[in-house]
Short mmCIF file of C-alpha atoms in Angstrom, two decimals:
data_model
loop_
_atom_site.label_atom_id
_atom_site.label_comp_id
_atom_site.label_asym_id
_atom_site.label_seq_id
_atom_site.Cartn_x
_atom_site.Cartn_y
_atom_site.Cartn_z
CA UNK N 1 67.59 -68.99 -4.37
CA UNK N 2 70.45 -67.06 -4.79
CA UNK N 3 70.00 -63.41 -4.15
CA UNK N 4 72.22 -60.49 -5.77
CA UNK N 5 69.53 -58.12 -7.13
CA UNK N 6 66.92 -56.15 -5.50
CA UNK N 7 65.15 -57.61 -7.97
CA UNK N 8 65.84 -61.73 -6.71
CA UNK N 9 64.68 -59.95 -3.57
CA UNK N 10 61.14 -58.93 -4.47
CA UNK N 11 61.09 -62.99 -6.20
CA UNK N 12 62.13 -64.09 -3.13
CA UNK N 13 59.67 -61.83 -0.86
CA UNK N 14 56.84 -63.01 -3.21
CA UNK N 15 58.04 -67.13 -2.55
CA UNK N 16 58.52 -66.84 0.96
CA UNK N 17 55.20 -65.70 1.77
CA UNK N 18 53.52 -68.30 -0.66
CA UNK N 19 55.56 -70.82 1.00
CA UNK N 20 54.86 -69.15 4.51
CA UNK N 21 51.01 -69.41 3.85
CA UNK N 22 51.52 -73.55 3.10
CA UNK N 23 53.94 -73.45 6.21
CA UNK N 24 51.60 -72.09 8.51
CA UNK N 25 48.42 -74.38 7.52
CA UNK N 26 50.36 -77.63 7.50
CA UNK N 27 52.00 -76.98 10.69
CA UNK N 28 48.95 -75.48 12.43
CA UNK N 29 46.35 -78.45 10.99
CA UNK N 30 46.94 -80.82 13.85
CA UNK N 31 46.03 -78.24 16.30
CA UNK N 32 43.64 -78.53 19.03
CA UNK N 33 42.84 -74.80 19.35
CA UNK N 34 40.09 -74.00 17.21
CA UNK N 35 40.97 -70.54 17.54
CA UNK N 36 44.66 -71.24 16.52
CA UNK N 37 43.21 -73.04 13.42
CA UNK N 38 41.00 -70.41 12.49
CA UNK N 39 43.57 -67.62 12.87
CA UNK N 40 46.63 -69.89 11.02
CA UNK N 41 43.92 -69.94 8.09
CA UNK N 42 43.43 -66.13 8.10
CA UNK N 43 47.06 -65.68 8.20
CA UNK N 44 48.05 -67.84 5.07
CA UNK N 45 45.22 -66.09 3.48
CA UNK N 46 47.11 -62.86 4.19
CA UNK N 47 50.34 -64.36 2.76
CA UNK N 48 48.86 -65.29 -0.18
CA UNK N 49 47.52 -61.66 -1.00
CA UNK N 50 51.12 -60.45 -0.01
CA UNK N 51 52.94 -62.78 -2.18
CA UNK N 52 50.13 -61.75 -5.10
CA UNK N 53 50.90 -57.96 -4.28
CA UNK N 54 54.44 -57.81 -4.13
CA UNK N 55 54.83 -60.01 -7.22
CA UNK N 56 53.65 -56.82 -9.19
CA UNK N 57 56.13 -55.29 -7.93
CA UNK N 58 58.72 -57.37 -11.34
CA UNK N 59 56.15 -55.79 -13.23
CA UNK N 60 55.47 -52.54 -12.55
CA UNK N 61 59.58 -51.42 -10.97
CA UNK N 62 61.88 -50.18 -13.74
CA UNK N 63 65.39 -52.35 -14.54
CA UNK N 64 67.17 -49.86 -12.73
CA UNK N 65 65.41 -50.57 -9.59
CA UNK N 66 65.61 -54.43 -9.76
CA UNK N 67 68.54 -54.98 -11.57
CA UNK N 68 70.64 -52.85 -8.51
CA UNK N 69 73.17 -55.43 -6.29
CA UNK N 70 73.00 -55.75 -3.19
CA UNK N 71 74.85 -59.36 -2.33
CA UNK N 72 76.92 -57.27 0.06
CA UNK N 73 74.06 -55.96 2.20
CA UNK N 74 72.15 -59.67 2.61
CA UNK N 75 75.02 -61.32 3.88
CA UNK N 76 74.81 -59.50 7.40
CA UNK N 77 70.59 -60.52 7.22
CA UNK N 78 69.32 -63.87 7.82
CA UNK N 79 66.35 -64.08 5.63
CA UNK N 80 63.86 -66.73 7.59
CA UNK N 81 63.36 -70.08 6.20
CA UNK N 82 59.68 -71.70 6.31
CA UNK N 83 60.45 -74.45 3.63
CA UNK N 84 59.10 -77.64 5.97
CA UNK N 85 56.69 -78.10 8.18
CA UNK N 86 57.19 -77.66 11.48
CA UNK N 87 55.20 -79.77 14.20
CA UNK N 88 55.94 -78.09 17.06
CA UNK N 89 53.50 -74.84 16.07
CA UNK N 90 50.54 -76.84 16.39
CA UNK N 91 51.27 -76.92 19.77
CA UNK N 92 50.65 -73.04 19.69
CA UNK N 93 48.32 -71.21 21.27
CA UNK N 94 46.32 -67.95 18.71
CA UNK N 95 48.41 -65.63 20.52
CA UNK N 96 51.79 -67.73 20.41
CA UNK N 97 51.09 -68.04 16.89
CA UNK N 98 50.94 -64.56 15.87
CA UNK N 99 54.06 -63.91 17.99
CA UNK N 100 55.69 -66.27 15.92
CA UNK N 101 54.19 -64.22 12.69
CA UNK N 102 54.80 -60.98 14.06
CA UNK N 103 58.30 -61.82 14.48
CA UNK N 104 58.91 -63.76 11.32
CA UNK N 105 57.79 -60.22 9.75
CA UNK N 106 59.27 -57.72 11.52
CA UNK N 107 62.41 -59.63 10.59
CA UNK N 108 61.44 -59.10 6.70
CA UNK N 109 60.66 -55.26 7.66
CA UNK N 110 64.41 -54.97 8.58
CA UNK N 111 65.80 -56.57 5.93
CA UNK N 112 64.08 -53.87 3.88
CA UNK N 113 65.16 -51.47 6.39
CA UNK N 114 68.68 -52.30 6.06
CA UNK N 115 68.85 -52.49 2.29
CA UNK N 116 66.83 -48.87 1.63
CA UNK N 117 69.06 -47.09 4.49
CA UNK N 118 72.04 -48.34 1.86
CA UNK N 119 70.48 -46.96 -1.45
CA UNK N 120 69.46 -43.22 -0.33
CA UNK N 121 67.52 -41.92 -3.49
CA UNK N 122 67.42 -43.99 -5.96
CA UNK N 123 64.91 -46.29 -8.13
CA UNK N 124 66.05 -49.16 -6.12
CA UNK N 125 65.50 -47.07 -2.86
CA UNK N 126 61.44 -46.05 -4.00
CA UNK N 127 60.99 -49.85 -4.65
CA UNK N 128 62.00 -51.14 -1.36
CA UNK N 129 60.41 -48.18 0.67
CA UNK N 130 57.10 -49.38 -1.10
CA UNK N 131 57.68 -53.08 0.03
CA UNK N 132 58.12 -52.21 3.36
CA UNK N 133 55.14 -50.21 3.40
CA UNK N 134 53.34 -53.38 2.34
CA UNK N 135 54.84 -55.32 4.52
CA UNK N 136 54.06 -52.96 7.24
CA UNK N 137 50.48 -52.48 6.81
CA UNK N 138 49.70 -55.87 6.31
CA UNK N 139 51.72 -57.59 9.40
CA UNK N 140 49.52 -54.22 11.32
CA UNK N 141 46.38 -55.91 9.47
CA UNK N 142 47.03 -59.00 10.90
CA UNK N 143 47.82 -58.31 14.25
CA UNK N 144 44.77 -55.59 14.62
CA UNK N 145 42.39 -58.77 13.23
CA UNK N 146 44.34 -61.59 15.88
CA UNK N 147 43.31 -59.36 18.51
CA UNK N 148 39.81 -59.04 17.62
CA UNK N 149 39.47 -62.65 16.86
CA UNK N 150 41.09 -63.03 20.70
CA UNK N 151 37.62 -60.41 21.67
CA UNK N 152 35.43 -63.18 20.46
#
C-alpha cells in the first residue's frame, strides 16, 4: 500500500491488524503449548476489534485530518510486515509470544508518536493522538490479560 496521507495510514493501521490477527493464528496453530494457542486466539481476537475500531476512524475524522501528507515522516519508520505466515512462532512459548506482540505494537505506538510530534495542533494531530490512545490501551489490555492467563 502506498502511504502519503494520514489518512492511507489509519487504512493501513486497520489492514495490518486484520492481517496480524490471520498472522498470528496460522503461525501459532501448529503449536504444542496449549497455553500459546489459547493466548494467539485471544490476541487475533484483539486485532480484529482494533482493526474494527480504528476503521471508524475514515468515518468519523474530517478531510483535513486524513487528507494531511506525511510521505516524508514514514520514510525514517519501518512499518512491520505480517503478510505470511511465519513457522517459526509456533515454536513460541505464551510469554515469547506476547513479547513478540508487545513489540510488534509498541513499534506502531511510535510510528504514531513520530508522526503527531510533527503535526503540533492540528486535525491531523487530534486524529493520530486518538489512535495511539487505542493502540495504547489495547496492547495494555493484552498484556494485563497474558499475564493473568500465565496465573492460571
Amino acid at each position: 500500500m502506498q502511504i502519503e496521507t494520514i489518512g492511507n495510514v489509519v487504512a493501513w493501521s486497520g489492514e495490518f491488524h486484520r492481517n496480524f490477527a490471520t498472522f498470528i493464528e496460522s503461525s501459532v496453530a501448529a503449536s504444542d503449548d496449549e497455553r500459546t494457542k489459547m493466548l494467539s486466539g485471544y490476541i487475533a481476537d484483539h486485532e480484529r476489534q482494533l482493526a474494527k475500531t480504528v476503521s471508524t476512524f475514515d468515518h468519523v475524522e474530517s478531510d483535513n485530518a486524513l487528507g494531511t501528507w506525511c510521505t516524508e515522516f514514514l520514510n525514517k519508520q519501518p512499518l512491520p510486515d505480517t503478510s505470511t505466515k511465519d513457522e517459526e512462532w509456533a515454536t513460541l512459548s505464551a510469554n515469547q509470544l506476547m513479547d513478540r506482540v508487545r513489540d510488534i505494537h509498541e513499534q506502531l505506538i511510535a510510528l504514531f508518536s513520530h508522526l503527531l510530534s510533527r503535526y503540533g495542533t492540528t486535525p491531523a494531530a487530534d486524529m493520530l493522538e486518538q489512535l495511539l490512545d487505542v493502540e495504547e490501551h489495547q496492547l495494555m489490555l493484552m498484556t494485563h490479560s497474558a499475564n493473568r492467563l500465565e496465573d492460571l
